mmCIF file of C-alpha atoms in Angstrom:
data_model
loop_
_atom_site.group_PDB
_atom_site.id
_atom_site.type_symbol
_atom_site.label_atom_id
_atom_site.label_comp_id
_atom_site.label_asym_id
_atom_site.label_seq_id
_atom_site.Cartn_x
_atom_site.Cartn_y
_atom_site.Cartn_z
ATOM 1 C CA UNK A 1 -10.399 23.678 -30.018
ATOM 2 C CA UNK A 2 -7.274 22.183 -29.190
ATOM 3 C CA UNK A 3 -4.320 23.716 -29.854
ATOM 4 C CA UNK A 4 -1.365 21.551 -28.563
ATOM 5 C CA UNK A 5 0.861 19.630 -30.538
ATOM 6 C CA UNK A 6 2.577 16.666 -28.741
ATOM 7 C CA UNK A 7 5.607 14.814 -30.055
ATOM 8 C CA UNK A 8 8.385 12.658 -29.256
ATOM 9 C CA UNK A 9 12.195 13.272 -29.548
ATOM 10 C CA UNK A 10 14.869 11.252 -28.976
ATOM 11 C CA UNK A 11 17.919 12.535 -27.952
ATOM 12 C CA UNK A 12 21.440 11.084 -29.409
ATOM 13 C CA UNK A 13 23.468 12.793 -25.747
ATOM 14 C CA UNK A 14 22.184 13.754 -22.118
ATOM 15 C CA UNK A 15 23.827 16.755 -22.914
ATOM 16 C CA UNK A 16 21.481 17.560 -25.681
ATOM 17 C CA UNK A 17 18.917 18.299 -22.780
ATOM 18 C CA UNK A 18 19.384 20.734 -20.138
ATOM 19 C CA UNK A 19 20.443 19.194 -17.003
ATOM 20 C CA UNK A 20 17.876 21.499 -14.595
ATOM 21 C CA UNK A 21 15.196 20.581 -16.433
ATOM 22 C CA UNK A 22 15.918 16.194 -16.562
ATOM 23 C CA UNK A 23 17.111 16.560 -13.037
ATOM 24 C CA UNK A 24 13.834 18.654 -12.526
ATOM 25 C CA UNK A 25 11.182 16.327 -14.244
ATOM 26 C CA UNK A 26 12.746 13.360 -11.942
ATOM 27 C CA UNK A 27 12.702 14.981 -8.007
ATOM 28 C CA UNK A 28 10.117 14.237 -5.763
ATOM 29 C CA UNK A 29 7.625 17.148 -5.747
ATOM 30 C CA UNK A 30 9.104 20.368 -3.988
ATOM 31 C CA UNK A 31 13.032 19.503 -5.417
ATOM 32 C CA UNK A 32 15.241 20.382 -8.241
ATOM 33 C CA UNK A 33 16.923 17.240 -8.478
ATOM 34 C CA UNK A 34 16.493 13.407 -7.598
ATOM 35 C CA UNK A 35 17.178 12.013 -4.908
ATOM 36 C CA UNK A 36 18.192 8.974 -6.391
ATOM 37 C CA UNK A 37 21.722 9.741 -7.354
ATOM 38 C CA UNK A 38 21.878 7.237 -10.323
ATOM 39 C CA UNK A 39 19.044 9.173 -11.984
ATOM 40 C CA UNK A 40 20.678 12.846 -12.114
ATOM 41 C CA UNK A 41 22.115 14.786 -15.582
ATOM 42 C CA UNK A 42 25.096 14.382 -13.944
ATOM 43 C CA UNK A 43 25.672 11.018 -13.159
ATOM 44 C CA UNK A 44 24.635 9.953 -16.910
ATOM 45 C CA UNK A 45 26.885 12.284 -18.465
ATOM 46 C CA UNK A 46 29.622 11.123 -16.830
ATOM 47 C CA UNK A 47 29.085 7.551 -17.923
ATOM 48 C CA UNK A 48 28.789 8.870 -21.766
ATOM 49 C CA UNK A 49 31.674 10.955 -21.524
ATOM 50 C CA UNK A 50 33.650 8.614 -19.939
ATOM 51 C CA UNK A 51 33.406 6.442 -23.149
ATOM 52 C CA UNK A 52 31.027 3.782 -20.806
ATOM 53 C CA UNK A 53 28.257 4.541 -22.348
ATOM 54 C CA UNK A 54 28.346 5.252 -26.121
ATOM 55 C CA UNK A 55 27.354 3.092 -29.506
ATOM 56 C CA UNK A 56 30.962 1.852 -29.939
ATOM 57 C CA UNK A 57 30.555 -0.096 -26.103
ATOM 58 C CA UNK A 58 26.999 -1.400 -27.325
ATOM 59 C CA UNK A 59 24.752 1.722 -25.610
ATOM 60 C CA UNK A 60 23.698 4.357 -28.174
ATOM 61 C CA UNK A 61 22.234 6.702 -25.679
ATOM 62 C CA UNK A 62 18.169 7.327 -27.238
ATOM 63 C CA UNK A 63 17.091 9.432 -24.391
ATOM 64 C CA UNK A 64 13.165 9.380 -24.653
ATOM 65 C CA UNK A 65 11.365 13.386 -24.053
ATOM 66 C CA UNK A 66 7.760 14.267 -24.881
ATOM 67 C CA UNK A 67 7.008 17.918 -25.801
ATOM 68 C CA UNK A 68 3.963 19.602 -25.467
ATOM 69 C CA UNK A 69 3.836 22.979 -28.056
ATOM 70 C CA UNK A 70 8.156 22.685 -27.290
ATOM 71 C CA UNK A 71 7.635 22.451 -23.932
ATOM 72 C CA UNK A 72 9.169 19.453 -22.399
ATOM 73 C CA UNK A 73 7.266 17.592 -20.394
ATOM 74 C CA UNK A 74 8.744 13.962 -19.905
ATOM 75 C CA UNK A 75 12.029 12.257 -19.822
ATOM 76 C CA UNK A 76 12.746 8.854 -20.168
ATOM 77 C CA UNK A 77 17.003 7.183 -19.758
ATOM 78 C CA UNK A 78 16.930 5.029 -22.955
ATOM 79 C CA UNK A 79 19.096 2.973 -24.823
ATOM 80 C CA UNK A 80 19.709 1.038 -28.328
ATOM 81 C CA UNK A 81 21.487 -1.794 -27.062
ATOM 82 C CA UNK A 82 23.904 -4.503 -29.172
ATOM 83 C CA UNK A 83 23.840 -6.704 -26.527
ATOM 84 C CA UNK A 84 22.630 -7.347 -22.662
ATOM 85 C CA UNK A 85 25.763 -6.472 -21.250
ATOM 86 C CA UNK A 86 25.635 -4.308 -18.225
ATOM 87 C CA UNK A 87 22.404 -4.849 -17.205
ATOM 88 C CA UNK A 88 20.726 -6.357 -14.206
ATOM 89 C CA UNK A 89 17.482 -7.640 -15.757
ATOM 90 C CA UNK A 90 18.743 -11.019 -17.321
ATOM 91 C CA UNK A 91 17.237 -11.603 -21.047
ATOM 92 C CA UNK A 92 19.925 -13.890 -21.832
ATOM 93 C CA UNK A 93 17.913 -16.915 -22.671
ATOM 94 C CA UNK A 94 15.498 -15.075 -24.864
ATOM 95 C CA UNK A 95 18.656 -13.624 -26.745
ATOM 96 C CA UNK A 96 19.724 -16.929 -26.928
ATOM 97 C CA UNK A 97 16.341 -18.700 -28.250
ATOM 98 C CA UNK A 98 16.204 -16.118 -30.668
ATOM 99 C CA UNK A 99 19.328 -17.258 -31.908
ATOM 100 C CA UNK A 100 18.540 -20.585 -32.235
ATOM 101 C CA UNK A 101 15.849 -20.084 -33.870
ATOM 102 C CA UNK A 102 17.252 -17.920 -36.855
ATOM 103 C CA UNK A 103 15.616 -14.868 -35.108
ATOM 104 C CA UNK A 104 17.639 -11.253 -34.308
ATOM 105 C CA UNK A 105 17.207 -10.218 -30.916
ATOM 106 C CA UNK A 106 19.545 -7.237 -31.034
ATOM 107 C CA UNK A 107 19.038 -4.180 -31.440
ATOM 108 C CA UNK A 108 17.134 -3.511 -28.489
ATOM 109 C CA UNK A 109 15.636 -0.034 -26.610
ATOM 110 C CA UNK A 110 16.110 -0.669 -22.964
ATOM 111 C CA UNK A 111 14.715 1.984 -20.482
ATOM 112 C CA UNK A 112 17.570 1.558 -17.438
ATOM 113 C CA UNK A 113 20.597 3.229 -15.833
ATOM 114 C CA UNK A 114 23.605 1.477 -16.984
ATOM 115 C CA UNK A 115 26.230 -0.573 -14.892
ATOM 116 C CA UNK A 116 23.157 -0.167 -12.114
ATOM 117 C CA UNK A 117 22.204 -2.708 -10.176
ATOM 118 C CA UNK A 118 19.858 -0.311 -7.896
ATOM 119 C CA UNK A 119 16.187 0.294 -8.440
ATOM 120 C CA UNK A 120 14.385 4.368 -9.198
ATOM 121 C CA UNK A 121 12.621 5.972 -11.363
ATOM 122 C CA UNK A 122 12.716 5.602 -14.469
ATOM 123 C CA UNK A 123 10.108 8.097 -16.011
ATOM 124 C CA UNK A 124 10.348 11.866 -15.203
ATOM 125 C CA UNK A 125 7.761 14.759 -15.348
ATOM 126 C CA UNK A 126 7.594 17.976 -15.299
ATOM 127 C CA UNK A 127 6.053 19.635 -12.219
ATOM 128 C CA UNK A 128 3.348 21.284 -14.586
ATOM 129 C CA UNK A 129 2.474 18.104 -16.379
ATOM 130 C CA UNK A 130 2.014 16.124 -12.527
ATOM 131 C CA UNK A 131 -0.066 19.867 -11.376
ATOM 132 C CA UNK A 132 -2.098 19.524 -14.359
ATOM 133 C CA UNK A 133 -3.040 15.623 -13.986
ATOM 134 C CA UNK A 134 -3.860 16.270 -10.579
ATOM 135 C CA UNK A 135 -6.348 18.424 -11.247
ATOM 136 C CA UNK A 136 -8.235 16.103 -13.652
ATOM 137 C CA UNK A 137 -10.998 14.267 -11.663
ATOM 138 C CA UNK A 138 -9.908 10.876 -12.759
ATOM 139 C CA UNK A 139 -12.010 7.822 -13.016
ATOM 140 C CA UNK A 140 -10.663 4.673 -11.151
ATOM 141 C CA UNK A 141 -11.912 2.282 -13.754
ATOM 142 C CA UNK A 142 -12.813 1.606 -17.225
ATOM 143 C CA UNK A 143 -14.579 -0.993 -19.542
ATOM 144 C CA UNK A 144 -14.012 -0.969 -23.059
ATOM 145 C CA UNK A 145 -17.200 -3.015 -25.047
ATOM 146 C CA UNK A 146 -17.838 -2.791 -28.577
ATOM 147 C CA UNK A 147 -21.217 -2.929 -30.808
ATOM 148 C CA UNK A 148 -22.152 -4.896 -33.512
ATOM 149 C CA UNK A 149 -25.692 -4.737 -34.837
ATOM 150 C CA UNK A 150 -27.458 -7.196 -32.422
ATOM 151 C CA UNK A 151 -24.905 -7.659 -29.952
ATOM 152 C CA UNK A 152 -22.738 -5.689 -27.243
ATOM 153 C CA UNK A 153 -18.932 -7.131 -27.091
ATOM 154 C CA UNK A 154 -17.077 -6.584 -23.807
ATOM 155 C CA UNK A 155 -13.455 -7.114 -24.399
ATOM 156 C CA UNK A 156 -10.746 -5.277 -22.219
ATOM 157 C CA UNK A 157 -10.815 -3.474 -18.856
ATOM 158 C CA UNK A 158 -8.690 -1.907 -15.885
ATOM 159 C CA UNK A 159 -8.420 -0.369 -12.757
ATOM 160 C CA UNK A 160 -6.372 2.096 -10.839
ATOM 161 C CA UNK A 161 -7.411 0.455 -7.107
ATOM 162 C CA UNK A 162 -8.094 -3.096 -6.948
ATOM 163 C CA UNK A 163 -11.812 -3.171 -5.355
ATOM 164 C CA UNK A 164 -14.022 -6.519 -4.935
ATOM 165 C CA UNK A 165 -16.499 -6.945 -6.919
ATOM 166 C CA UNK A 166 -15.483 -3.867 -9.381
ATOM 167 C CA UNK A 167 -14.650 -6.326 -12.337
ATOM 168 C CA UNK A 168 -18.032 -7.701 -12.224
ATOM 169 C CA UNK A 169 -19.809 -3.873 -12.053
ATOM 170 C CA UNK A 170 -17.576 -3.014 -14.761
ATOM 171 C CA UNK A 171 -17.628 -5.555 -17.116
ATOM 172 C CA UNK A 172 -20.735 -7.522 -16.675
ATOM 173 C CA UNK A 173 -23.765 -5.818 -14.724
ATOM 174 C CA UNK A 174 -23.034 -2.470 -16.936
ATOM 175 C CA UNK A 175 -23.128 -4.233 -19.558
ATOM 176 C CA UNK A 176 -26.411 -6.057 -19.352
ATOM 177 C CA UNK A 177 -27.937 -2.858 -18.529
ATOM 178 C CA UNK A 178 -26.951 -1.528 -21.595
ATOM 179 C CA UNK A 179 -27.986 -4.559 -23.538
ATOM 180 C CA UNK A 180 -31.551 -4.036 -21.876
ATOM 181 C CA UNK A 181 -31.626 -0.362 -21.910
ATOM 182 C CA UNK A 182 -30.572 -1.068 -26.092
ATOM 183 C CA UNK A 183 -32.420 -3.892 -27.277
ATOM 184 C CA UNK A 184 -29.556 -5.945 -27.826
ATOM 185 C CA UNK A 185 -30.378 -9.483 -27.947
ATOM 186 C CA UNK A 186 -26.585 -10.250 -27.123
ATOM 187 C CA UNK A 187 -23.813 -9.605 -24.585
ATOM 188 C CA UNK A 188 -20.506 -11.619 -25.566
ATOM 189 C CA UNK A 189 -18.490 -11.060 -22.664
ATOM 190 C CA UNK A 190 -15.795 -12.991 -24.079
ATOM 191 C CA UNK A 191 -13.682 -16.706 -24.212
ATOM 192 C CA UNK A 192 -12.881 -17.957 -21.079
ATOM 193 C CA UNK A 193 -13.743 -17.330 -17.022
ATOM 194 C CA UNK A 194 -15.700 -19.902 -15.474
ATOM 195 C CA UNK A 195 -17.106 -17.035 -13.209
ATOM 196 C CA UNK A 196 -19.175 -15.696 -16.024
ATOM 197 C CA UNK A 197 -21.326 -18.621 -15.492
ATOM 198 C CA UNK A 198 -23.048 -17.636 -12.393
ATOM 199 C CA UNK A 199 -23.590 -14.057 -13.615
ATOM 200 C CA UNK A 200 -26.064 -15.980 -16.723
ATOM 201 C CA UNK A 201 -23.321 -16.210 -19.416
ATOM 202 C CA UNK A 202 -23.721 -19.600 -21.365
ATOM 203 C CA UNK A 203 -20.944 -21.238 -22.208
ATOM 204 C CA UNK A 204 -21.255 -21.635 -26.113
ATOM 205 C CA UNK A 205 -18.309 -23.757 -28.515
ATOM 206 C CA UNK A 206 -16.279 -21.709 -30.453
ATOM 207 C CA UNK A 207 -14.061 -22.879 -33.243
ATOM 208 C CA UNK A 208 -10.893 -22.283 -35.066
ATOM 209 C CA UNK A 209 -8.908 -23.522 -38.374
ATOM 210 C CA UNK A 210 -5.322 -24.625 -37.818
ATOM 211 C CA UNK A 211 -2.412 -25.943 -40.503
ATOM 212 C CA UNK A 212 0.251 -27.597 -39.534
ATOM 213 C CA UNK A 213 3.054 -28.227 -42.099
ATOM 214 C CA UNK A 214 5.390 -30.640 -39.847
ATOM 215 C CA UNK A 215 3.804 -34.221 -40.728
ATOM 216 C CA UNK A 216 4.653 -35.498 -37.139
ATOM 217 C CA UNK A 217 3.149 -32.692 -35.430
ATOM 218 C CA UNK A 218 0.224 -33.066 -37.689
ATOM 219 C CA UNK A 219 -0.545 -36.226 -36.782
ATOM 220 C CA UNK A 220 0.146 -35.579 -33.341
ATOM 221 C CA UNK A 221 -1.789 -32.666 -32.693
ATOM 222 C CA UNK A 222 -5.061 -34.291 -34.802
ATOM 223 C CA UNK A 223 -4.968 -36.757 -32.212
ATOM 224 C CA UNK A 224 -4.665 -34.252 -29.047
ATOM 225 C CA UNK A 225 -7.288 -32.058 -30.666
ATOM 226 C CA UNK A 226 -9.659 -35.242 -31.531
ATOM 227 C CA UNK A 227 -9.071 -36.289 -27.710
ATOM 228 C CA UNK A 228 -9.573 -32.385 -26.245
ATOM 229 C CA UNK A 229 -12.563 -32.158 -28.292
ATOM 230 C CA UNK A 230 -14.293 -35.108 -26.506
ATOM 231 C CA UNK A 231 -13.419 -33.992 -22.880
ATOM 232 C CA UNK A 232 -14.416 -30.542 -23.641
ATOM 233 C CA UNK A 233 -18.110 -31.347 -24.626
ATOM 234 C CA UNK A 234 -17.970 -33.065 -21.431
ATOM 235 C CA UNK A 235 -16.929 -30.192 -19.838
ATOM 236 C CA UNK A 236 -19.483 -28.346 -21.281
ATOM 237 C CA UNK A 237 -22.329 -30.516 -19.637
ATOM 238 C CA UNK A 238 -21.067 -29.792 -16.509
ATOM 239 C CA UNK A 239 -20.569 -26.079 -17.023
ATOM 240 C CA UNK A 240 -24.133 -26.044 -17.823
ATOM 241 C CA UNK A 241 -25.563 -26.856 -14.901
ATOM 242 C CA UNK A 242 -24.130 -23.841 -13.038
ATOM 243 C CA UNK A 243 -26.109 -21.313 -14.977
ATOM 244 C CA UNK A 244 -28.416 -19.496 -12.639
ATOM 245 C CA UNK A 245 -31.288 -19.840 -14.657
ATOM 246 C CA UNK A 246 -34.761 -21.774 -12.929
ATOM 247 C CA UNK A 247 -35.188 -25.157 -15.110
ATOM 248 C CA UNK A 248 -38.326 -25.900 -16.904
ATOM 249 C CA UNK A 249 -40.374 -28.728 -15.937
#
């Protein structure tokens, strides 16, 4: 049975965590400290006690840790931000979009050093967390498919190593073998992906129900959709001829 209990804290101050063990969970194996200079205790401190860095100048240090039993095992610099000042990823135009559209884009959490314009880490572990991962055997990729009653859904996947051909082992030949090895009369590998037709998926219609409440749009996009409709039945046709099936006399 497992015993651990795993939660996340957010600290209000670096100084609410000790510095040995941040500068710790963010130096290359074999260190006690980064060597990215930006990323130490001390370095962040000194912006927060300096005034820099505090909810009055628009960063309310959240600093990010996840425990395991009270042992902490990851860090994370984060911030609740009032506005993008100070940072080096520009999300101006979104801030501004938002605006004009009647939206709030602030408060934000941003995961950065502040007043940085220098790339590092940005996640830290704890030497026992990284010796315990390691020693998982870990598989390099994964498929996630669903079941309904009659038929096998493949939906998401990913990889640690891109490797050719793996997406089509993954998601598609595995697949079909469980559908045979099942009985399922049907493998729905999902909209989209011209590719699938070679590997004997059929490209079927699917449908959706849309209201729009802007008259001009409306009519607008009735007539795109009455148009798109035509040239994708078209499409279709064409799409159906690549199947790798043998035609019947």
């Amino acid at each position: 049975m497992d015993n651990k209990h795993w939660q996340w804290r957010f600290a209000a101050g670096i100084d609410e965590i000790p510095a040995a063990e941040w500068d710790l969970c963010l130096a290359e194996d074999g260190k006690t400290e980064p060597d990215n200079p930006f990323c130490r205790h001390a370095f962040l401190k000194a912006l927060e006690q300096s005034g820099s860095v505090c909810a009055a100048a628009g960063w309310q240090p959240m600093h990010l840790q996840l425990f395991c039993n009270d042992r902490r095992l990851a860090v994370m610099p984060l911030y609740l931000k009032e506005h993008s000042w100070g940072e080096y990823v520009f999300d101006w135009a979104w801030a501004d979009a938002y605006q004009r559209h009647g939206e709030a884009y602030y408060p934000k959490l941003v995961c950065a050093i502040p007043f940085t314009p220098v790339t590092g880490p940005r996640l830290g572990i704890a030497p026992e967390a990284r010796a315990a991962a390691a020693d998982i055997q870990q598989a390099l990729a994964c498929a996630l498919y669903l079941q309904g009653k009659d038929t096998l859904y493949g939906r998401y996947w990913g990889a640690l190593e891109e490797i050719p051909a793996l997406h089509f082992e993954a998601c598609y030949w595995q697949g079909i073998d469980y559908c045979i090895e099942n009985g399922l009369s049907c493998f729905n590998a999902g909209a989209q992906g011209e590719h699938k037709l070679i590997r004997g998926f059929e490209c079927v219609t699917t449908y959706s129900l849309h209201g729009i409440a802007h008259p001009g749009f409306r009519e607008a996009i009735a007539d795109f959709c009455q148009t798109e409709a035509g040239n994708n039945r078209l499409y279709q046709a064409q799409l159906q001829q690549a199947l790798p099936y043998k035609k019947g006399d």
